[in-house]
Amino acid sequence: MADEEEDPTVSDHLSSNSLFSSLPRFEEESEEIGGGAEGGQGKRKRLFSKELRCMMYGFGDDQNPYTESVDILEDLVIEFITEMTHKAMSIGRQGRVQVEDIVFLIRKDPRKFARVKDLLTMNEELKRARKAFDEANYGS
């Protein structure tokens, strides 16, 4: 999509290096972008740009998605996380976020609930596996 905006010196350098020729290339961008969800506080650090670019590519977007698209998506993600955190802090133990609070908040969304349940189950399995591995190696 934004191939025409790509810096030719970076593009030429990457394409000449055979190690990087098969990897997807992303625009170089400043770590700080103005505006967004912060409401005009000037510049703020972009936290999820690389991950979102990779996810967008994985879901069928261009290898180099528009920076504006990534920024909008990041604003939505940060807004969602902030809202969920505030809601979780207001239920259960006041001022603290616990796993049970997050599960309670998403209980009515079957897709999110199933995903969280899978992740929590996987986390418990990994804990048990690590414990068994440590006991086998260190004999506690």
mmCIF file of C-alpha atoms in Angstrom:
data_model
loop_
_atom_site.group_PDB
_atom_site.id
_atom_site.type_symbol
_atom_site.label_atom_id
_atom_site.label_comp_id
_atom_site.label_asym_id
_atom_site.label_seq_id
_atom_site.Cartn_x
_atom_site.Cartn_y
_atom_site.Cartn_z
ATOM 1 C CA MET A 1 0.000 0.000 0.000
ATOM 2 C CA ALA A 2 2.597 2.564 1.045
ATOM 3 C CA ASP A 3 5.438 1.182 -1.062
ATOM 4 C CA GLU A 4 5.775 4.438 -2.937
ATOM 5 C CA GLU A 5 6.488 6.260 0.352
ATOM 6 C CA GLU A 6 9.351 3.941 1.297
ATOM 7 C CA ASP A 7 12.811 5.489 1.699
ATOM 8 C CA PRO A 8 14.786 4.381 -1.385
ATOM 9 C CA THR A 9 18.082 4.150 0.488
ATOM 10 C CA VAL A 10 16.652 1.748 3.073
ATOM 11 C CA SER A 11 14.844 -0.208 0.369
ATOM 12 C CA ASP A 12 17.962 -0.506 -1.803
ATOM 13 C CA HIS A 13 20.075 -1.580 1.161
ATOM 14 C CA LEU A 14 17.608 -4.242 2.303
ATOM 15 C CA SER A 15 17.000 -5.638 -1.160
ATOM 16 C CA SER A 16 20.730 -5.906 -1.818
ATOM 17 C CA ASN A 17 21.237 -8.002 1.321
ATOM 18 C CA SER A 18 20.136 -11.561 0.478
ATOM 19 C CA LEU A 19 19.518 -12.391 4.144
ATOM 20 C CA PHE A 20 16.711 -9.833 4.299
ATOM 21 C CA SER A 21 15.291 -10.303 0.807
ATOM 22 C CA SER A 22 12.633 -12.822 1.870
ATOM 23 C CA LEU A 23 11.497 -10.980 5.006
ATOM 24 C CA PRO A 24 8.618 -8.491 5.001
ATOM 25 C CA ARG A 25 9.770 -4.878 5.125
ATOM 26 C CA PHE A 26 8.110 -2.174 7.160
ATOM 27 C CA GLU A 27 8.451 1.577 6.966
ATOM 28 C CA GLU A 28 10.864 3.103 9.380
ATOM 29 C CA GLU A 29 8.931 5.346 11.687
ATOM 30 C CA SER A 30 9.560 7.655 14.540
ATOM 31 C CA GLU A 31 8.845 6.114 17.913
ATOM 32 C CA GLU A 32 6.870 9.189 18.900
ATOM 33 C CA ILE A 33 3.787 10.249 17.017
ATOM 34 C CA GLY A 34 1.664 13.323 17.734
ATOM 35 C CA GLY A 35 -2.031 13.380 18.566
ATOM 36 C CA GLY A 36 -3.970 10.180 19.087
ATOM 37 C CA ALA A 37 -5.817 9.086 22.199
ATOM 38 C CA GLU A 38 -3.819 11.390 24.444
ATOM 39 C CA GLY A 39 -5.878 14.354 23.308
ATOM 40 C CA GLY A 40 -3.251 16.807 22.146
ATOM 41 C CA GLN A 41 -0.619 16.320 24.821
ATOM 42 C CA GLY A 42 1.975 16.563 22.098
ATOM 43 C CA LYS A 43 3.954 13.476 21.218
ATOM 44 C CA ARG A 44 3.458 10.082 22.796
ATOM 45 C CA LYS A 45 5.340 6.865 22.440
ATOM 46 C CA ARG A 46 3.846 4.246 20.173
ATOM 47 C CA LEU A 47 3.775 1.025 22.156
ATOM 48 C CA PHE A 48 2.423 -1.596 19.774
ATOM 49 C CA SER A 49 3.365 -0.414 16.278
ATOM 50 C CA LYS A 50 5.632 -3.327 15.342
ATOM 51 C CA GLU A 51 3.251 -5.946 16.716
ATOM 52 C CA LEU A 52 0.242 -4.378 15.022
ATOM 53 C CA ARG A 53 2.046 -4.170 11.687
ATOM 54 C CA CYS A 54 2.887 -7.870 11.906
ATOM 55 C CA MET A 55 -0.676 -8.735 12.916
ATOM 56 C CA MET A 56 -2.117 -6.650 10.101
ATOM 57 C CA TYR A 57 0.167 -8.394 7.606
ATOM 58 C CA GLY A 58 -0.793 -11.768 9.076
ATOM 59 C CA PHE A 59 -4.468 -10.947 8.605
ATOM 60 C CA GLY A 60 -4.001 -10.041 4.961
ATOM 61 C CA ASP A 61 -2.954 -6.390 4.884
ATOM 62 C CA ASP A 62 0.010 -5.142 2.898
ATOM 63 C CA GLN A 63 3.543 -5.920 4.131
ATOM 64 C CA ASN A 64 3.931 -2.221 4.756
ATOM 65 C CA PRO A 65 0.546 -0.901 5.983
ATOM 66 C CA TYR A 66 -0.142 2.795 6.111
ATOM 67 C CA THR A 67 1.184 4.423 9.262
ATOM 68 C CA GLU A 68 -2.185 6.112 9.768
ATOM 69 C CA SER A 69 -3.926 2.709 9.808
ATOM 70 C CA VAL A 70 -1.486 1.372 12.386
ATOM 71 C CA ASP A 71 -1.912 4.527 14.490
ATOM 72 C CA ILE A 72 -5.717 4.283 14.454
ATOM 73 C CA LEU A 73 -5.587 0.614 15.369
ATOM 74 C CA GLU A 74 -3.137 1.339 18.175
ATOM 75 C CA ASP A 75 -5.401 4.101 19.504
ATOM 76 C CA LEU A 76 -8.291 1.617 19.559
ATOM 77 C CA VAL A 77 -6.213 -1.024 21.352
ATOM 78 C CA ILE A 78 -4.998 1.446 23.972
ATOM 79 C CA GLU A 79 -8.532 2.772 24.470
ATOM 80 C CA PHE A 80 -9.847 -0.788 24.938
ATOM 81 C CA ILE A 81 -7.109 -1.707 27.425
ATOM 82 C CA THR A 82 -7.641 1.529 29.362
ATOM 83 C CA GLU A 83 -11.421 1.065 29.558
ATOM 84 C CA MET A 84 -11.110 -2.572 30.637
ATOM 85 C CA THR A 85 -8.540 -1.665 33.268
ATOM 86 C CA HIS A 86 -10.711 1.119 34.694
ATOM 87 C CA LYS A 87 -13.763 -1.158 34.764
ATOM 88 C CA ALA A 88 -11.756 -3.973 36.392
ATOM 89 C CA MET A 89 -10.443 -1.569 39.023
ATOM 90 C CA SER A 90 -13.990 -0.502 39.902
ATOM 91 C CA ILE A 91 -15.267 -4.036 40.567
ATOM 92 C CA GLY A 92 -13.934 -6.645 42.967
ATOM 93 C CA ARG A 93 -11.196 -5.248 45.181
ATOM 94 C CA GLN A 94 -11.238 -1.521 44.608
ATOM 95 C CA GLY A 95 -8.108 -0.149 42.935
ATOM 96 C CA ARG A 96 -6.687 -3.552 41.964
ATOM 97 C CA VAL A 97 -6.952 -5.524 38.752
ATOM 98 C CA GLN A 98 -7.281 -9.271 39.142
ATOM 99 C CA VAL A 99 -7.745 -12.008 36.568
ATOM 100 C CA GLU A 100 -11.201 -12.794 37.916
ATOM 101 C CA ASP A 101 -12.297 -9.197 37.289
ATOM 102 C CA ILE A 102 -11.247 -9.381 33.636
ATOM 103 C CA VAL A 103 -13.027 -12.732 33.206
ATOM 104 C CA PHE A 104 -16.148 -11.230 34.807
ATOM 105 C CA LEU A 105 -16.085 -8.267 32.413
ATOM 106 C CA ILE A 106 -15.815 -10.377 29.256
ATOM 107 C CA ARG A 107 -18.149 -13.191 30.317
ATOM 108 C CA LYS A 108 -20.883 -12.036 27.892
ATOM 109 C CA ASP A 109 -18.601 -12.022 24.836
ATOM 110 C CA PRO A 110 -18.229 -15.717 23.885
ATOM 111 C CA ARG A 111 -15.179 -15.263 21.631
ATOM 112 C CA LYS A 112 -13.190 -13.229 24.157
ATOM 113 C CA PHE A 113 -14.283 -15.478 27.017
ATOM 114 C CA ALA A 114 -13.196 -18.631 25.149
ATOM 115 C CA ARG A 115 -9.838 -17.053 24.255
ATOM 116 C CA VAL A 116 -9.170 -15.947 27.837
ATOM 117 C CA LYS A 117 -10.156 -19.377 29.123
ATOM 118 C CA ASP A 118 -7.762 -21.032 26.651
ATOM 119 C CA LEU A 119 -4.918 -18.662 27.599
ATOM 120 C CA LEU A 120 -5.445 -19.204 31.325
ATOM 121 C CA THR A 121 -5.533 -22.987 30.851
ATOM 122 C CA MET A 122 -2.350 -22.839 28.767
ATOM 123 C CA ASN A 123 -0.685 -20.677 31.414
ATOM 124 C CA GLU A 124 -1.500 -23.234 34.126
ATOM 125 C CA GLU A 125 -0.151 -26.063 31.960
ATOM 126 C CA LEU A 126 3.087 -24.135 31.391
ATOM 127 C CA LYS A 127 3.444 -23.510 35.136
ATOM 128 C CA ARG A 128 2.996 -27.218 35.872
ATOM 129 C CA ALA A 129 5.480 -28.166 33.150
ATOM 130 C CA ARG A 130 8.079 -25.685 34.458
ATOM 131 C CA LYS A 131 7.620 -26.979 37.997
ATOM 132 C CA ALA A 132 8.021 -30.600 36.859
ATOM 133 C CA PHE A 133 11.089 -29.667 34.816
ATOM 134 C CA ASP A 134 12.688 -27.821 37.746
ATOM 135 C CA GLU A 135 11.959 -30.716 40.119
ATOM 136 C CA ALA A 136 13.477 -33.208 37.664
ATOM 137 C CA ASN A 137 16.604 -31.115 37.163
ATOM 138 C CA TYR A 138 17.162 -29.815 40.673
ATOM 139 C CA GLY A 139 15.473 -32.544 42.722
ATOM 140 C CA SER A 140 13.618 -30.369 45.208
#
